[in-house]
Protein backbone atom coordinates (compact mmCIF):
# COMPACT_ATOMS: atom_id res chain seq x y z
CA UNK A 1 0.00 0.00 0.00
CA UNK A 2 2.76 2.38 0.97
CA UNK A 3 4.49 1.67 -2.30
CA UNK A 4 1.34 2.38 -4.27
CA UNK A 5 0.89 5.71 -2.50
CA UNK A 6 4.48 6.57 -3.26
CA UNK A 7 3.93 5.89 -6.93
CA UNK A 8 0.76 7.96 -6.92
CA UNK A 9 2.59 10.89 -5.39
CA UNK A 10 5.40 10.60 -7.90
CA UNK A 11 2.91 10.44 -10.74
CA UNK A 12 1.09 13.52 -9.48
CA UNK A 13 4.34 15.46 -9.49
CA UNK A 14 5.39 14.18 -12.85
CA UNK A 15 1.95 14.66 -14.37
CA UNK A 16 1.86 18.31 -13.40
CA UNK A 17 4.77 19.14 -15.66
CA UNK A 18 4.00 16.79 -18.50
CA UNK A 19 3.25 18.21 -21.90
CA UNK A 20 1.01 16.27 -24.25
CA UNK A 21 3.89 14.70 -26.09
CA UNK A 22 6.15 12.64 -23.93
CA UNK A 23 8.74 10.00 -24.65
CA UNK A 24 10.88 7.39 -22.96
CA UNK A 25 13.95 5.34 -23.74
CA UNK A 26 14.72 1.70 -23.20
CA UNK A 27 18.29 1.29 -24.43
CA UNK A 28 18.17 2.19 -28.12
CA UNK A 29 14.37 1.97 -28.23
CA UNK A 30 12.56 5.31 -28.12
CA UNK A 31 9.00 5.11 -26.92
CA UNK A 32 6.81 7.95 -28.09
CA UNK A 33 3.67 9.34 -26.53
CA UNK A 34 2.01 6.43 -24.77
CA UNK A 35 -1.70 7.23 -24.60
CA UNK A 36 -5.04 5.60 -24.07
CA UNK A 37 -8.63 6.43 -24.78
CA UNK A 38 -10.79 7.35 -21.83
CA UNK A 39 -13.26 4.60 -20.99
CA UNK A 40 -16.87 4.61 -19.83
CA UNK A 41 -17.34 3.83 -16.12
CA UNK A 42 -18.58 0.30 -16.84
CA UNK A 43 -16.14 -0.58 -19.63
CA UNK A 44 -14.28 -3.79 -18.81
CA UNK A 45 -11.39 -3.14 -21.19
CA UNK A 46 -9.37 -0.32 -22.70
CA UNK A 47 -6.66 0.21 -25.29
CA UNK A 48 -3.29 1.90 -25.08
CA UNK A 49 -1.09 3.08 -27.92
CA UNK A 50 2.50 4.22 -28.38
CA UNK A 51 5.25 4.32 -30.93
CA UNK A 52 8.59 2.51 -30.76
CA UNK A 53 11.64 3.59 -32.72
CA UNK A 54 14.75 1.47 -32.82
CA UNK A 55 17.84 3.71 -32.96
CA UNK A 56 20.15 0.75 -32.44
CA UNK A 57 21.76 -1.72 -34.80
CA UNK A 58 19.96 -4.92 -33.82
CA UNK A 59 16.33 -5.94 -33.81
CA UNK A 60 14.48 -5.86 -30.52
CA UNK A 61 11.01 -7.00 -29.61
CA UNK A 62 8.32 -5.72 -27.31
CA UNK A 63 7.52 -8.84 -25.33
CA UNK A 64 4.87 -7.73 -22.89
CA UNK A 65 3.24 -4.89 -21.01
CA UNK A 66 1.62 -4.59 -17.63
CA UNK A 67 -0.17 -1.91 -15.64
CA UNK A 68 -1.62 -1.84 -12.14
CA UNK A 69 -4.95 -0.52 -13.50
CA UNK A 70 -5.77 -3.70 -15.44
CA UNK A 71 -5.79 -7.40 -14.60
CA UNK A 72 -3.87 -8.11 -17.76
CA UNK A 73 -2.30 -6.30 -20.70
CA UNK A 74 -2.01 -8.06 -24.05
CA UNK A 75 -0.41 -7.07 -27.32
CA UNK A 76 -3.20 -6.96 -29.89
CA UNK A 77 -3.89 -6.07 -33.46
CA UNK A 78 -7.05 -5.59 -35.48
CA UNK A 79 -7.68 -7.89 -38.40
CA UNK A 80 -10.30 -7.54 -41.08
CA UNK A 81 -11.88 -10.97 -41.47
CA UNK A 82 -14.47 -10.98 -44.23
CA UNK A 83 -15.36 -7.38 -43.53
CA UNK A 84 -15.54 -7.86 -39.77
CA UNK A 85 -12.90 -6.18 -37.63
CA UNK A 86 -11.59 -8.53 -35.00
CA UNK A 87 -8.90 -8.28 -32.39
CA UNK A 88 -6.18 -10.85 -32.00
CA UNK A 89 -3.33 -11.25 -29.59
CA UNK A 90 -0.01 -10.99 -31.41
CA UNK A 91 3.43 -12.46 -30.70
CA UNK A 92 6.18 -10.12 -29.46
CA UNK A 93 6.32 -7.06 -31.72
CA UNK A 94 9.61 -6.80 -33.62
CA UNK A 95 11.24 -3.42 -34.20
CA UNK A 96 13.97 -3.60 -36.82
CA UNK A 97 17.02 -1.32 -36.52
CA UNK A 98 16.22 2.11 -37.91
CA UNK A 99 12.54 1.30 -38.06
CA UNK A 100 9.55 2.55 -36.14
CA UNK A 101 6.40 0.70 -35.13
CA UNK A 102 3.39 2.79 -34.38
CA UNK A 103 0.36 1.58 -32.48
CA UNK A 104 -2.94 3.26 -33.27
CA UNK A 105 -6.67 2.68 -32.97
CA UNK A 106 -7.71 0.11 -35.56
CA UNK A 107 -4.24 -1.44 -35.59
CA UNK A 108 -1.65 -2.57 -33.10
CA UNK A 109 -2.52 -1.76 -29.51
CA UNK A 110 -1.94 -2.78 -25.94
CA UNK A 111 -5.21 -4.24 -24.72
CA UNK A 112 -5.98 -3.51 -21.10
CA UNK A 113 -8.18 -6.34 -19.92
CA UNK A 114 -10.14 -6.23 -16.70
CA UNK A 115 -9.84 -2.55 -15.85
CA UNK A 116 -9.81 -1.98 -12.12
CA UNK A 117 -10.89 1.62 -12.58
CA UNK A 118 -12.16 3.69 -15.51
CA UNK A 119 -9.52 5.47 -17.54
CA UNK A 120 -10.35 9.11 -16.99
CA UNK A 121 -9.34 11.82 -19.39
CA UNK A 122 -6.34 13.71 -18.10
CA UNK A 123 -5.10 10.84 -15.93
CA UNK A 124 -1.63 9.38 -16.24
CA UNK A 125 -1.38 5.69 -15.60
CA UNK A 126 1.85 3.77 -15.09
CA UNK A 127 2.79 0.97 -17.44
CA UNK A 128 5.76 -1.35 -17.59
CA UNK A 129 6.99 -2.41 -21.02
CA UNK A 130 9.33 -5.34 -21.40
CA UNK A 131 11.67 -5.62 -24.36
CA UNK A 132 13.61 -8.74 -25.21
CA UNK A 133 17.00 -6.98 -25.30
CA UNK A 134 16.43 -3.51 -23.86
CA UNK A 135 14.73 -4.88 -20.76
CA UNK A 136 11.95 -3.18 -18.86
CA UNK A 137 10.97 0.47 -18.88
CA UNK A 138 8.33 2.34 -16.94
CA UNK A 139 6.20 4.71 -18.97
CA UNK A 140 3.14 6.82 -18.29
CA UNK A 141 0.02 6.46 -20.34
CA UNK A 142 -1.75 9.78 -20.90
CA UNK A 143 -5.50 9.27 -21.00
CA UNK A 144 -7.15 11.28 -23.74
CA UNK A 145 -10.75 11.87 -24.80
CA UNK A 146 -12.81 8.78 -25.58
CA UNK A 147 -13.32 9.65 -29.23
CA UNK A 148 -9.69 10.45 -29.86
CA UNK A 149 -8.43 8.67 -32.96
CA UNK A 150 -4.86 9.93 -32.68
CA UNK A 151 -2.77 11.48 -29.94
CA UNK A 152 -3.66 15.14 -29.41
CA UNK A 153 -0.08 16.21 -29.88
CA UNK A 154 0.13 14.65 -33.33
CA UNK A 155 -3.45 15.25 -34.33
CA UNK A 156 -2.88 18.56 -36.04
CA UNK A 157 -0.26 17.12 -38.33
CA UNK A 158 -2.15 13.94 -39.02
CA UNK A 159 -5.58 15.40 -39.66
CA UNK A 160 -3.98 18.64 -40.85
CA UNK A 161 -4.99 21.23 -43.30
CA UNK A 162 -6.77 24.53 -43.08
CA UNK A 163 -10.53 24.31 -43.18
CA UNK A 164 -10.51 20.71 -42.10
CA UNK A 165 -13.87 20.15 -40.52
CA UNK A 166 -14.11 17.66 -37.72
CA UNK A 167 -17.43 15.90 -37.84
CA UNK A 168 -17.17 14.91 -34.21
CA UNK A 169 -18.47 16.90 -31.30
CA UNK A 170 -16.30 19.79 -30.19
CA UNK A 171 -13.42 18.81 -27.98
CA UNK A 172 -14.28 18.99 -24.33
CA UNK A 173 -12.51 21.62 -22.32
CA UNK A 174 -10.85 20.42 -19.16
CU1 LIG B 1 -7.52 -5.53 -28.30
Coordinates of C-alpha atoms and ligand atoms in Angstrom, one line a residue:
X1 CA 0.0 0.0 0.0
X2 CA 2.8 2.4 1.0
X3 CA 4.5 1.7 -2.3
X4 CA 1.3 2.4 -4.3
X5 CA 0.9 5.7 -2.5
X6 CA 4.5 6.6 -3.3
X7 CA 3.9 5.9 -6.9
X8 CA 0.8 8.0 -6.9
X9 CA 2.6 10.9 -5.4
X10 CA 5.4 10.6 -7.9
X11 CA 2.9 10.4 -10.7
X12 CA 1.1 13.5 -9.5
X13 CA 4.3 15.5 -9.5
X14 CA 5.4 14.2 -12.8
X15 CA 2.0 14.7 -14.4
X16 CA 1.9 18.3 -13.4
X17 CA 4.8 19.1 -15.7
X18 CA 4.0 16.8 -18.5
X19 CA 3.3 18.2 -21.9
X20 CA 1.0 16.3 -24.3
X21 CA 3.9 14.7 -26.1
X22 CA 6.1 12.6 -23.9
X23 CA 8.7 10.0 -24.7
X24 CA 10.9 7.4 -23.0
X25 CA 14.0 5.3 -23.7
X26 CA 14.7 1.7 -23.2
X27 CA 18.3 1.3 -24.4
X28 CA 18.2 2.2 -28.1
X29 CA 14.4 2.0 -28.2
X30 CA 12.6 5.3 -28.1
X31 CA 9.0 5.1 -26.9
X32 CA 6.8 7.9 -28.1
X33 CA 3.7 9.3 -26.5
X34 CA 2.0 6.4 -24.8
X35 CA -1.7 7.2 -24.6
X36 CA -5.0 5.6 -24.1
X37 CA -8.6 6.4 -24.8
X38 CA -10.8 7.4 -21.8
X39 CA -13.3 4.6 -21.0
X40 CA -16.9 4.6 -19.8
X41 CA -17.3 3.8 -16.1
X42 CA -18.6 0.3 -16.8
X43 CA -16.1 -0.6 -19.6
X44 CA -14.3 -3.8 -18.8
X45 CA -11.4 -3.1 -21.2
X46 CA -9.4 -0.3 -22.7
X47 CA -6.7 0.2 -25.3
X48 CA -3.3 1.9 -25.1
X49 CA -1.1 3.1 -27.9
X50 CA 2.5 4.2 -28.4
X51 CA 5.3 4.3 -30.9
X52 CA 8.6 2.5 -30.8
X53 CA 11.6 3.6 -32.7
X54 CA 14.8 1.5 -32.8
X55 CA 17.8 3.7 -33.0
X56 CA 20.2 0.7 -32.4
X57 CA 21.8 -1.7 -34.8
X58 CA 20.0 -4.9 -33.8
X59 CA 16.3 -5.9 -33.8
X60 CA 14.5 -5.9 -30.5
X61 CA 11.0 -7.0 -29.6
X62 CA 8.3 -5.7 -27.3
X63 CA 7.5 -8.8 -25.3
X64 CA 4.9 -7.7 -22.9
X65 CA 3.2 -4.9 -21.0
X66 CA 1.6 -4.6 -17.6
X67 CA -0.2 -1.9 -15.6
X68 CA -1.6 -1.8 -12.1
X69 CA -4.9 -0.5 -13.5
X70 CA -5.8 -3.7 -15.4
X71 CA -5.8 -7.4 -14.6
X72 CA -3.9 -8.1 -17.8
X73 CA -2.3 -6.3 -20.7
X74 CA -2.0 -8.1 -24.1
X75 CA -0.4 -7.1 -27.3
X76 CA -3.2 -7.0 -29.9
X77 CA -3.9 -6.1 -33.5
X78 CA -7.1 -5.6 -35.5
X79 CA -7.7 -7.9 -38.4
X80 CA -10.3 -7.5 -41.1
X81 CA -11.9 -11.0 -41.5
X82 CA -14.5 -11.0 -44.2
X83 CA -15.4 -7.4 -43.5
X84 CA -15.5 -7.9 -39.8
X85 CA -12.9 -6.2 -37.6
X86 CA -11.6 -8.5 -35.0
X87 CA -8.9 -8.3 -32.4
X88 CA -6.2 -10.9 -32.0
X89 CA -3.3 -11.2 -29.6
X90 CA 0.0 -11.0 -31.4
X91 CA 3.4 -12.5 -30.7
X92 CA 6.2 -10.1 -29.5
X93 CA 6.3 -7.1 -31.7
X94 CA 9.6 -6.8 -33.6
X95 CA 11.2 -3.4 -34.2
X96 CA 14.0 -3.6 -36.8
X97 CA 17.0 -1.3 -36.5
X98 CA 16.2 2.1 -37.9
X99 CA 12.5 1.3 -38.1
X100 CA 9.5 2.5 -36.1
X101 CA 6.4 0.7 -35.1
X102 CA 3.4 2.8 -34.4
X103 CA 0.4 1.6 -32.5
X104 CA -2.9 3.3 -33.3
X105 CA -6.7 2.7 -33.0
X106 CA -7.7 0.1 -35.6
X107 CA -4.2 -1.4 -35.6
X108 CA -1.7 -2.6 -33.1
X109 CA -2.5 -1.8 -29.5
X110 CA -1.9 -2.8 -25.9
X111 CA -5.2 -4.2 -24.7
X112 CA -6.0 -3.5 -21.1
X113 CA -8.2 -6.3 -19.9
X114 CA -10.1 -6.2 -16.7
X115 CA -9.8 -2.5 -15.9
X116 CA -9.8 -2.0 -12.1
X117 CA -10.9 1.6 -12.6
X118 CA -12.2 3.7 -15.5
X119 CA -9.5 5.5 -17.5
X120 CA -10.3 9.1 -17.0
X121 CA -9.3 11.8 -19.4
X122 CA -6.3 13.7 -18.1
X123 CA -5.1 10.8 -15.9
X124 CA -1.6 9.4 -16.2
X125 CA -1.4 5.7 -15.6
X126 CA 1.9 3.8 -15.1
X127 CA 2.8 1.0 -17.4
X128 CA 5.8 -1.4 -17.6
X129 CA 7.0 -2.4 -21.0
X130 CA 9.3 -5.3 -21.4
X131 CA 11.7 -5.6 -24.4
X132 CA 13.6 -8.7 -25.2
X133 CA 17.0 -7.0 -25.3
X134 CA 16.4 -3.5 -23.9
X135 CA 14.7 -4.9 -20.8
X136 CA 11.9 -3.2 -18.9
X137 CA 11.0 0.5 -18.9
X138 CA 8.3 2.3 -16.9
X139 CA 6.2 4.7 -19.0
X140 CA 3.1 6.8 -18.3
X141 CA 0.0 6.5 -20.3
X142 CA -1.7 9.8 -20.9
X143 CA -5.5 9.3 -21.0
X144 CA -7.2 11.3 -23.7
X145 CA -10.8 11.9 -24.8
X146 CA -12.8 8.8 -25.6
X147 CA -13.3 9.6 -29.2
X148 CA -9.7 10.5 -29.9
X149 CA -8.4 8.7 -33.0
X150 CA -4.9 9.9 -32.7
X151 CA -2.8 11.5 -29.9
X152 CA -3.7 15.1 -29.4
X153 CA -0.1 16.2 -29.9
X154 CA 0.1 14.6 -33.3
X155 CA -3.5 15.2 -34.3
X156 CA -2.9 18.6 -36.0
X157 CA -0.3 17.1 -38.3
X158 CA -2.1 13.9 -39.0
X159 CA -5.6 15.4 -39.7
X160 CA -4.0 18.6 -40.8
X161 CA -5.0 21.2 -43.3
X162 CA -6.8 24.5 -43.1
X163 CA -10.5 24.3 -43.2
X164 CA -10.5 20.7 -42.1
X165 CA -13.9 20.2 -40.5
X166 CA -14.1 17.7 -37.7
X167 CA -17.4 15.9 -37.8
X168 CA -17.2 14.9 -34.2
X169 CA -18.5 16.9 -31.3
X170 CA -16.3 19.8 -30.2
X171 CA -13.4 18.8 -28.0
X172 CA -14.3 19.0 -24.3
X173 CA -12.5 21.6 -22.3
X174 CA -10.9 20.4 -19.2
Ligands
LIG1 CU1 -7.5 -5.5 -28.3

